[in-house]
Amino acid sequence: MPTAAIDPPGISWLRVSPKYITVRLVEWALGNLVMVAVLSLPLVFVRLGWWRWPPLWLAIGLPAFMLLLALWRLVLIPRQVRAIGYAEREDDLLIRGGIFFQRVMVVPYGRMQYVDISAGPVERGLGLCSLKLHTASAGTNAGIPGLPAEEGARLREQLSARGEARLAGL
Amino acid sequence: MSAGGLASGKPDGEWLRVHPATPFVRGWVALAAIGYFFGRDSFERMLQGQPLIDDRIAGRAPWLLGAGALMLVLAVLSFILSWYFTRYQVAEGYVRVNTGFLFKQQRQARLDRVQAIDIVQPLLARIFGLAELKFEVADAGESAVRLAYLRIGDARQLRATILARASGVRLDPAQPEAAAPEAPEQHVLQVPPSRLFGSLLLSEQTVFIVLGAAASVVLSALTENRAFFLYLIPAALGFVAAYWSSFNKGYNFTAAISPDGIRLRYGLLDTQAQTLPPGRIQALKVAQPPLWRLFGWYRMQVNAAGYGAGANNGEGGSRTTLLPVGRMDDVLNMMALVLPDPGTADPLRVFQQGVNGMDSDGGFVTTPRRARLLAPLGWRRNAFAATDTALLMRSGRWWRQLVVVPHQRTQSIALQQGPLARRFGLADVVLHTTAGPVAPRVIQADLREAQALFDAQAARARAARRRQTSEQWLAQLDQRPTPASQQEGQQRG
């Protein structure tokens, strides 16, 4: 399994819901289709003869290139979602993510200042939520997206309880 | 009336006002602006030998004067009202500050969460013997509690009181209301102005200016266009201002140690006295730009909670500086203050290797040799070493840098690997700390070493946190700390 490269050994990861792929697909569609549509406007204008610039090859090439990039990202989405994982250990929470740019992060329970749960419209429709952890450091960009709602609630309670028990100052 | 109440030993819990001269020291800019606005025209006329007021508006002069006077009165009144409604109180482990006339605001800060405390004296306040007391609690950004202005003696007294409460020092039970004595301090080092001047001349900024100037000369010779020297004038003014501000901020930099923490004093026109209580430094960086190597100079910067990320704006930039320029022994002295227990048998060698060394001397683990294509210069220098109390990370062959993070200050840790690093079997370990100029990162370590460090560091941070029981550094009682949200700003209409 290619995603196992930098993980600490002997950890059984909990994975996020496969339904989160849908959420990412919707986000992808909104973001990329709008962008490709906007980038295609010069092509339309050039074809209609309203604009002299840019040349036709550029007007075709740019949106085509962006479309290819977007499709590449689309193909990656399911693997990216499968790569997200988290594991509750005795004193800290591990979060991993990414395929090409892998990241494993450890957040001690005692360092957590607060835990956020949020759900966008698509997530809510699928019964998912996103959990975000905050420490005193802005660099702690620790979030677990695509959790089933009840799992998110359980995790939040669990994290709060453990954080309370091990709370340290700064 | 004023803060004299505290100094003369009045009981706790009394609401006090800041010094009555505050509105004028604060508002002089506004007064000067109004004066300038109305006075400039008349002054110009006077110089030209014309009547003081333009003939065309002479008939309306009383009205204009009246409007000006009204604005002046309103401005002064607003400053006086703001002074009148600003009150503060030190009681029951909290400092509370009430401000606002229409929009009232109450701020309170827990004393045992005080991260740093400054006494700031802008030039005008200094002339009047006044000072602003500013303290940071654990929070990023705009959370400083400010008290402006107090008499300098009162400000020192209040600082001593706050630090005494924050440190958990036991006051004399017979006289619980007596003012806390100021902690004795011991001089550590001073930066001579000549060295500060030299360091500015040899700073990175100068290198860029020289390069920029050379480039513009070459460009102008090539294009035979003389006009764009004009564009250099504002740039030059900007540079002069930047140099001046660095000099003004770093002038007469003095460091001292007291039981309350590290005291830093600096400033030519505006002076500032910072106190960093022990253990409040989250991360530390020793850096050496290439030209400083000629003289063996180093710069030290810190991350402290509450100082925020403002590394580039003037105030934050100077406040996060632990040592603007110093020699190796100064660096080691400061290091000893920040990290009283280095956690190693031979701290001198380890730190010197960290600042200047290469390869694995002093227990450092470097980037493996197979990655020398990826970091041809840096691979012998990129390294980390862990002592019992801190993690040391060094990097940079030309821009030498050593970052130190105490284990108990580690917030969270990430292990990262990109596609290129995977080819070479490398990984980065990133330590997250509070916002500031220091970004601790172990770059391009061997994957196995990085994984081991990731695990070991999580365990070490855990163990270090267990040892630290209290935020009150003098009274390490078994006191259960409460959540770090220590500020409640309330807004009422």
XYZ file of C-alpha atoms in Angstrom:
663
model
C 0.000 0.000 0.000
C 1.660 3.231 -1.105
C 0.098 5.352 1.617
C 1.901 3.476 4.371
C 5.270 5.050 3.637
C 5.869 7.433 6.532
C 3.407 6.227 9.115
C 4.720 5.158 12.479
C 4.497 1.357 12.549
C 1.849 -0.554 14.446
C -1.006 1.902 14.238
C -4.453 0.905 13.089
C -5.966 3.889 11.385
C -9.627 4.745 11.476
C -10.705 5.926 8.041
C -13.209 8.614 7.183
C -16.525 7.848 5.548
C -16.356 6.953 1.807
C -19.282 9.314 1.357
C -16.801 12.134 1.840
C -15.704 11.450 -1.756
C -19.027 12.886 -2.876
C -18.398 16.043 -0.876
C -15.006 16.446 -2.477
C -16.503 15.809 -5.919
C -19.050 18.560 -5.444
C -16.339 20.924 -4.266
C -14.217 19.928 -7.233
C -17.059 20.493 -9.683
C -17.916 23.919 -8.288
C -14.319 25.086 -8.242
C -12.948 23.669 -11.465
C -15.904 23.907 -13.809
C -16.348 27.585 -12.995
C -12.657 28.174 -13.576
C -12.578 26.322 -16.888
C -15.725 28.128 -18.005
C -14.184 31.509 -17.198
C -10.961 30.578 -18.963
C -12.936 29.501 -22.022
C -14.504 32.944 -22.422
C -11.568 34.346 -24.447
C -11.956 31.418 -26.856
C -15.610 32.276 -27.378
C -14.818 35.969 -27.841
C -12.020 35.206 -30.290
C -14.249 32.882 -32.274
C -16.954 35.514 -32.397
C -14.394 38.003 -33.644
C -14.842 40.437 -30.734
C -11.252 40.083 -29.609
C -8.073 40.030 -31.709
C -5.939 38.776 -28.849
C -5.142 36.126 -27.655
C -4.187 33.901 -30.626
C -6.360 30.868 -31.135
C -3.805 28.307 -29.911
C -3.468 30.114 -26.598
C -7.224 30.529 -26.255
C -7.655 26.782 -26.727
C -4.512 25.644 -24.968
C -5.015 27.366 -21.635
C -8.506 26.042 -20.819
C -7.504 22.625 -22.197
C -4.481 22.533 -19.908
C -6.558 23.568 -16.901
C -9.166 20.980 -17.820
C -6.475 18.287 -17.883
C -5.185 19.397 -14.487
C -8.710 19.383 -13.107
C -9.321 15.872 -14.444
C -6.048 14.720 -12.872
C -7.201 16.102 -9.530
C -10.570 14.415 -10.036
C -8.893 11.042 -10.490
C -6.924 11.561 -7.299
C -9.882 12.425 -5.076
C -10.938 8.879 -4.097
C -7.355 7.941 -3.222
C -6.863 11.147 -1.267
C -9.982 10.497 0.760
C -8.892 6.929 1.445
C -5.526 8.257 2.612
C -7.087 10.326 5.399
C -6.916 8.538 8.713
C -6.834 9.161 12.423
C -5.943 7.153 15.483
C -6.595 7.853 19.140
C -3.673 6.899 21.296
C -3.267 7.029 25.044
C -2.041 10.633 25.194
C -2.410 12.033 21.737
C -4.336 11.970 18.517
C -2.655 11.020 15.261
C -3.926 12.368 11.962
C -2.563 11.438 8.566
C -3.323 12.515 5.027
C -2.018 12.977 1.508
C -0.579 10.680 -1.152
C 2.170 12.651 -2.870
C 2.697 15.071 -0.039
C 2.183 12.910 2.981
C 1.708 14.246 6.447
C 1.348 12.568 9.804
C 0.553 14.800 12.730
C 0.428 14.176 16.444
C -1.689 16.462 18.636
C -1.402 15.849 22.387
C -4.778 15.914 24.133
C -3.382 18.253 26.777
C -2.505 20.827 24.145
C -5.938 21.124 22.601
C -7.573 24.440 23.322
C -10.887 23.668 21.711
C -12.510 21.420 19.156
C -14.781 22.645 16.361
C -17.361 20.682 14.478
C -18.716 22.106 11.261
C -20.851 20.814 8.419
C -21.485 22.434 5.067
C -24.711 21.920 3.124
C -23.420 18.944 1.137
C -21.881 17.320 4.196
C -25.096 17.821 6.134
C -27.080 16.210 3.359
C -24.889 13.128 3.565
C -24.877 13.068 7.349
C -21.211 14.013 7.636
C -19.292 16.614 9.596
C -15.762 18.028 9.830
C -13.785 18.182 13.032
C -11.056 20.740 13.624
C -8.605 20.861 16.495
C -7.059 24.068 17.758
C -3.939 24.385 19.845
C -2.095 27.535 20.857
C -0.180 27.270 17.604
C -1.659 28.547 14.380
C 0.521 25.989 12.592
C -1.517 23.141 13.979
C -3.733 22.729 10.971
C -5.337 19.589 12.270
C -8.700 18.686 10.851
C -10.527 15.465 10.156
C -13.080 15.960 7.391
C -15.831 13.583 6.374
C -16.686 12.006 9.690
C -20.137 10.479 10.122
C -22.103 12.848 12.365
C -22.352 10.462 15.330
C -18.669 9.548 15.073
C -17.816 13.273 15.013
C -19.879 13.892 18.130
C -18.330 10.889 19.873
C -14.831 12.028 18.956
C -15.468 15.537 20.155
C -16.749 14.336 23.518
C -13.847 11.935 23.788
C -11.285 14.587 22.919
C -12.798 17.130 25.303
C -12.840 14.622 28.129
C -9.277 13.546 27.533
C -8.127 17.115 27.048
C -9.728 18.087 30.347
C -7.891 15.300 32.124
C -4.503 16.140 30.670
C -4.727 19.850 30.230
C -1.410 21.622 30.369
C -0.697 25.321 30.162
C 1.177 26.727 27.241
C -6.694 59.269 42.494
C -3.927 57.976 40.295
C -2.023 54.747 40.543
C -0.312 56.181 43.588
C -2.872 54.192 45.502
C -1.053 50.971 44.862
C 2.326 52.293 45.732
C 1.139 53.659 49.039
C -0.219 50.270 49.916
C -3.956 50.720 49.689
C -5.971 47.534 49.779
C -6.724 45.346 46.847
C -9.763 45.657 44.716
C -9.879 49.406 44.525
C -10.692 50.802 41.116
C -7.991 53.194 40.029
C -7.592 55.662 37.201
C -4.572 56.247 35.038
C -2.577 59.459 35.279
C -4.562 62.674 34.589
C -2.026 63.854 32.011
C -2.902 60.831 29.873
C -5.431 62.587 27.617
C -2.842 65.148 26.603
C 0.019 62.729 26.060
C -2.288 60.516 24.059
C -4.051 63.235 22.192
C -1.158 65.424 21.264
C -1.143 64.013 17.759
C -4.778 64.992 17.280
C -4.162 68.415 18.796
C -1.123 68.912 16.597
C -3.132 67.878 13.531
C -5.890 70.360 14.312
C -3.351 73.056 15.022
C -1.540 72.308 11.790
C -4.714 72.292 9.784
C -5.859 75.668 10.988
C -2.511 77.252 11.554
C -0.717 76.413 8.328
C -2.607 78.779 6.124
C -2.308 81.718 8.475
C 1.366 81.017 8.976
C 2.033 80.979 5.246
C 0.234 84.276 4.900
C 2.235 85.749 7.713
C 5.428 84.739 5.953
C 4.189 86.352 2.746
C 3.344 89.546 4.593
C -0.381 89.267 3.908
C -3.095 89.777 6.467
C -3.510 86.853 8.808
C -6.846 85.869 7.341
C -7.746 85.808 3.678
C -9.848 88.833 2.690
C -12.334 86.620 0.911
C -13.266 84.777 4.068
C -12.519 87.548 6.540
C -16.216 88.144 7.073
C -16.685 84.559 8.123
C -13.571 84.369 10.241
C -15.383 84.292 13.585
C -17.438 81.343 12.390
C -14.367 79.467 11.225
C -12.554 80.203 14.418
C -15.586 79.101 16.340
C -15.776 75.838 14.414
C -12.098 75.225 15.019
C -12.439 75.916 18.694
C -15.455 73.618 18.869
C -13.509 70.789 17.260
C -10.668 71.395 19.664
C -12.989 71.335 22.646
C -14.704 68.183 21.390
C -11.378 66.447 20.871
C -10.099 67.418 24.292
C -13.425 66.456 25.853
C -13.377 63.030 24.247
C -9.879 62.376 25.540
C -10.842 63.542 28.997
C -13.979 61.379 28.964
C -11.989 58.383 27.831
C -9.558 59.013 30.663
C -12.382 59.408 33.153
C -14.008 56.128 32.163
C -10.809 54.113 32.134
C -10.339 52.312 35.417
C -8.336 49.352 36.430
C -8.177 46.985 39.333
C -5.771 44.289 40.489
C -7.540 41.755 42.666
C -8.149 38.059 43.246
C -5.656 36.911 40.694
C -7.075 39.081 37.929
C -6.321 42.421 36.360
C -9.446 44.122 35.124
C -9.541 47.154 32.895
C -12.767 48.993 32.148
C -12.779 51.370 29.228
C -15.272 53.144 27.083
C -17.854 55.820 27.509
C -20.559 54.897 25.013
C -19.296 51.393 24.232
C -18.110 49.970 27.459
C -15.572 47.238 27.489
C -14.300 45.192 30.346
C -11.153 43.185 29.929
C -9.801 40.845 32.463
C -6.644 38.840 32.434
C -5.608 36.058 34.756
C -2.374 36.904 36.447
C -0.980 33.393 36.327
C -1.416 33.445 32.572
C 0.667 36.547 32.047
C 3.139 35.698 29.325
C 5.119 38.888 29.160
C 4.938 42.366 30.579
C 6.332 45.537 29.043
C 6.818 49.101 30.157
C 6.769 51.330 27.101
C 7.772 54.987 27.125
C 7.167 56.947 23.948
C 9.238 60.112 23.730
C 6.549 62.508 24.931
C 5.550 60.268 27.812
C 9.197 59.978 28.735
C 9.477 63.771 28.955
C 6.589 63.818 31.406
C 7.904 60.831 33.354
C 4.990 58.642 32.334
C 4.916 55.099 31.006
C 2.536 52.609 29.478
C 2.195 49.203 31.025
C 1.333 46.462 28.585
C 0.932 42.819 29.322
C 0.309 39.826 27.190
C -1.722 36.858 28.175
C -1.682 33.597 26.292
C -3.492 34.486 23.145
C -2.442 35.604 19.722
C -2.940 39.040 18.312
C -4.822 41.935 19.788
C -5.148 40.707 23.305
C -2.638 42.854 25.119
C -4.004 44.603 28.155
C -2.717 48.163 28.124
C -2.631 50.736 30.848
C -1.594 54.140 29.609
C -0.234 56.243 31.149
C 1.031 55.760 34.653
C 3.828 57.501 36.477
C 6.981 55.545 35.769
C 7.400 54.648 39.431
C 3.809 53.441 39.669
C 4.192 51.433 36.482
C 7.253 49.672 37.911
C 5.404 49.054 41.148
C 2.396 47.622 39.355
C 4.640 45.426 37.264
C 6.278 44.116 40.419
C 2.849 43.441 41.943
C 1.555 41.627 38.879
C 4.699 39.558 38.579
C 4.630 38.736 42.278
C 1.042 37.523 42.036
C 1.762 35.710 38.799
C 4.767 33.938 40.234
C 2.772 32.853 43.259
C 5.215 34.405 45.708
C 3.987 34.272 49.311
C 3.424 37.736 50.643
C 4.115 38.539 54.243
C 1.013 37.275 56.073
C 1.304 40.024 58.672
C 0.993 42.666 55.994
C -1.001 41.157 53.159
C -1.681 44.567 51.722
C 1.898 45.732 51.491
C 3.147 46.400 48.010
C 5.289 43.701 46.509
C 8.964 44.606 46.377
C 10.556 44.741 42.986
C 12.575 41.629 42.269
C 16.324 42.226 42.339
C 18.008 41.879 39.007
C 21.419 40.992 37.771
C 23.000 42.576 34.735
C 23.803 40.077 31.995
C 24.897 41.913 28.902
C 24.743 45.128 26.959
C 25.088 45.775 23.250
C 27.448 48.691 22.541
C 26.077 51.179 19.978
C 29.122 50.723 17.759
C 28.391 47.012 17.398
C 24.726 47.711 16.688
C 25.763 50.195 14.010
C 28.181 47.715 12.477
C 25.621 44.955 12.533
C 23.140 47.135 10.652
C 25.777 48.003 8.035
C 26.514 44.329 7.509
C 22.928 43.125 7.639
C 21.064 41.319 4.883
C 19.340 44.570 4.081
C 22.635 46.189 3.159
C 23.520 43.322 0.857
C 20.250 43.791 -0.981
C 20.722 47.543 -1.193
C 24.220 47.179 -2.628
C 23.013 44.594 -5.130
C 20.028 46.773 -6.044
C 22.229 49.832 -6.491
C 24.677 47.906 -8.657
C 21.834 46.557 -10.767
C 20.372 50.015 -11.274
C 23.749 51.465 -12.261
C 24.241 48.681 -14.790
C 20.700 49.107 -16.069
C 21.060 52.837 -16.470
C 24.369 52.391 -18.310
C 22.805 49.860 -20.656
C 19.620 51.750 -21.380
C 21.155 55.231 -21.142
C 18.112 56.266 -19.204
C 19.049 58.572 -16.363
C 15.532 59.359 -15.285
C 14.887 56.307 -13.183
C 17.364 57.385 -10.556
C 14.454 59.531 -9.474
C 12.576 56.403 -8.517
C 15.399 55.430 -6.233
C 14.875 58.453 -3.994
C 11.738 57.147 -2.233
C 13.414 53.740 -1.907
C 16.456 55.368 -0.330
C 14.231 57.289 2.085
C 12.539 54.030 3.011
C 15.864 52.370 3.700
C 17.059 55.272 5.821
C 13.843 55.052 7.811
C 14.281 51.299 8.250
C 17.873 51.705 9.438
C 16.855 54.490 11.761
C 14.050 52.449 13.247
C 16.342 49.456 13.815
C 18.923 51.704 15.420
C 16.340 53.512 17.535
C 14.862 50.216 18.700
C 18.094 48.392 19.334
C 20.003 51.259 20.929
C 21.441 50.573 24.357
C 20.051 47.049 24.441
C 20.474 45.656 27.935
C 19.575 42.239 29.252
C 19.262 41.356 32.917
C 17.943 38.417 34.871
C 15.686 38.547 37.888
C 13.580 35.923 39.638
C 10.661 37.296 37.636
C 12.309 36.473 34.359
C 14.451 37.998 31.690
C 14.438 41.787 31.548
C 15.220 43.476 28.260
C 15.623 47.235 27.947
C 16.231 49.173 24.776
C 15.449 52.293 22.808
C 16.959 55.637 21.945
C 13.962 57.988 21.858
C 11.160 55.612 22.798
C 12.310 53.245 25.471
C 10.851 49.888 26.297
C 11.451 47.502 29.170
C 10.270 43.943 28.607
C 9.957 41.211 31.163
C 9.696 37.641 29.967
C 8.795 35.362 32.891
C 10.659 32.051 33.052
C 9.394 29.308 30.810
C 7.330 31.634 28.632
C 9.646 31.343 25.654
C 8.156 28.868 23.225
C 10.958 28.693 20.690
C 14.305 30.356 20.138
C 16.394 31.043 17.069
C 20.065 31.947 16.780
C 20.870 33.230 13.309
C 23.920 34.578 11.545
C 23.728 36.377 8.203
C 26.791 35.672 6.037
C 28.539 39.006 6.560
C 28.252 38.811 10.338
C 30.583 35.844 10.313
C 33.490 38.272 9.831
C 32.968 39.476 13.383
C 31.359 36.397 14.887
C 28.040 38.140 15.526
C 24.681 36.450 16.056
C 21.067 37.473 16.427
C 18.534 35.794 18.705
C 14.786 35.845 18.269
C 12.036 34.160 20.235
C 8.436 33.090 19.931
C 6.444 34.024 22.991
C 2.714 33.608 23.310
C 1.001 36.934 22.860
C 3.792 38.622 20.960
C 2.097 37.399 17.813
C 3.418 36.966 14.340
C 4.335 40.593 13.745
C 7.864 39.772 12.749
C 7.992 42.484 10.157
C 6.048 45.317 11.673
C 8.202 47.476 13.863
C 6.786 46.746 17.279
C 6.559 42.982 16.981
C 9.933 42.844 15.309
C 11.710 44.439 18.213
C 9.727 42.647 20.888
C 10.580 39.217 19.600
C 14.282 40.066 19.531
C 16.134 38.541 22.435
C 19.515 39.825 21.311
C 19.852 42.184 18.307
C 23.545 41.416 17.876
C 25.995 39.630 20.123
C 29.105 37.509 20.255
C 29.213 33.823 20.988
C 29.565 34.278 24.745
C 26.542 36.615 24.758
C 24.577 33.969 22.884
C 25.589 31.297 25.364
C 24.691 33.581 28.276
C 21.227 34.222 26.897
C 20.804 30.558 26.095
C 21.580 29.752 29.706
C 18.835 32.168 30.810
C 16.243 30.740 28.455
C 17.160 27.141 29.109
C 18.523 27.008 32.667
C 18.656 23.238 32.471
C 20.202 22.346 29.118
C 19.687 18.657 29.752
C 23.070 17.584 28.510
C 26.438 16.947 30.085
C 28.358 19.247 27.777
C 26.011 22.115 26.872
C 28.772 24.411 25.646
C 29.940 22.007 22.996
C 26.431 21.033 21.930
C 25.283 24.628 21.496
C 28.467 25.701 19.756
C 28.209 22.779 17.386
C 24.601 23.724 16.860
C 25.400 27.301 15.969
C 28.607 26.858 14.012
C 29.298 23.180 13.595
C 28.911 20.681 10.822
C 28.468 16.929 10.528
C 27.578 14.801 13.506
C 29.842 16.447 16.063
C 28.097 17.080 19.368
C 25.440 14.428 18.852
C 23.769 15.939 15.813
C 22.081 13.755 13.228
C 22.529 15.212 9.749
C 20.872 14.720 6.399
C 22.190 11.435 4.993
C 24.999 11.570 2.442
C 22.805 10.129 -0.290
C 20.775 13.343 -0.287
C 23.708 15.572 -1.136
C 22.281 16.135 -4.597
C 19.173 17.587 -3.009
C 21.068 19.840 -0.616
C 24.609 20.115 -1.967
C 25.664 22.789 0.516
C 23.347 22.193 3.399
C 23.411 18.445 3.899
C 26.301 18.491 6.344
C 24.691 21.334 8.253
C 20.999 20.301 8.352
C 20.744 18.378 11.573
C 18.906 17.881 14.808
C 19.908 16.852 18.298
C 17.765 16.228 21.345
C 18.879 16.933 24.881
C 16.801 15.954 27.891
C 15.040 19.315 27.912
C 15.063 20.659 24.372
C 15.254 19.830 20.711
C 17.957 21.595 18.691
C 17.558 22.056 14.955
C 20.270 23.590 12.852
C 20.336 24.510 9.187
C 21.924 26.787 6.623
C 25.484 26.841 5.369
C 25.509 30.561 4.551
C 22.596 31.781 6.590
C 23.409 29.815 9.685
C 20.560 29.129 12.003
C 19.901 27.136 15.133
C 16.378 26.685 16.492
C 15.785 25.463 20.041
C 12.386 24.280 21.298
C 11.972 23.168 24.921
C 10.182 19.821 25.068
C 7.413 21.069 27.317
C 6.588 23.852 24.827
C 5.913 21.575 21.876
C 2.316 22.005 20.783
C 1.935 19.434 18.042
C 4.291 17.702 15.659
C 3.947 16.770 12.007
C 5.964 14.430 9.852
C 5.944 15.459 6.200
C 7.229 13.991 2.984
C 6.934 15.162 -0.601
C 7.524 13.092 -3.739
C 11.130 14.234 -4.157
C 11.976 13.524 -0.537
C 10.435 10.054 -0.928
C 12.867 9.319 -3.760
C 15.751 10.014 -1.419
C 14.151 8.393 1.614
C 13.902 11.647 3.515
C 11.254 13.361 5.617
C 10.754 16.666 7.427
C 9.623 17.003 11.015
C 7.736 20.209 11.791
C 7.183 21.377 15.355
C 4.272 23.734 15.810
C 4.678 26.592 18.250
C 2.884 29.860 18.855
C 3.052 32.539 16.193
C 6.351 34.323 15.856
C 9.537 34.653 13.847
C 10.785 31.150 14.643
C 9.487 28.233 12.573
C 11.040 25.042 13.960
C 11.577 22.402 11.298
C 13.973 19.510 10.938
C 14.679 19.449 7.238
C 15.624 16.470 5.121
C 16.285 13.940 7.819
C 16.610 10.278 7.038
C 13.152 8.702 7.034
C 13.907 6.211 9.819
C 15.549 8.910 11.930
C 12.620 11.246 11.316
C 10.112 8.589 12.340
C 12.102 7.810 15.441
C 12.315 11.510 16.271
C 8.593 11.929 15.678
C 7.787 9.183 18.152
C 10.460 10.073 20.672
C 9.599 13.758 20.579
C 5.924 13.082 21.235
C 6.950 10.978 24.230
C 9.453 13.547 25.501
C 6.945 16.379 25.207
C 4.457 14.274 27.132
C 6.924 13.543 29.900
C 8.010 17.181 30.109
C 4.413 18.343 30.418
C 3.847 15.957 33.306
C 6.785 17.428 35.183
C 5.474 20.942 34.810
C 2.614 21.247 37.252
C 1.904 24.918 37.677
C 1.906 28.106 35.737
C 3.126 29.926 38.822
C 6.839 29.523 38.539
C 7.761 30.232 42.147
C 4.988 28.212 43.686
C 5.097 24.866 41.924
C 2.115 23.762 43.918
C -0.154 21.023 42.823
C -2.590 23.439 41.404
C -4.967 22.393 38.731
C -4.697 24.756 35.790
C -7.858 25.953 34.131
C -8.474 26.502 30.427
C -6.385 29.058 28.697
C -9.260 31.250 27.689
C -8.451 33.966 30.128
C -9.957 36.973 28.542
C -13.495 38.015 28.408
C -14.235 41.156 26.508
C -17.761 42.313 26.987
C -19.437 44.813 24.791
C -22.463 46.676 25.822
C -24.145 49.402 23.826
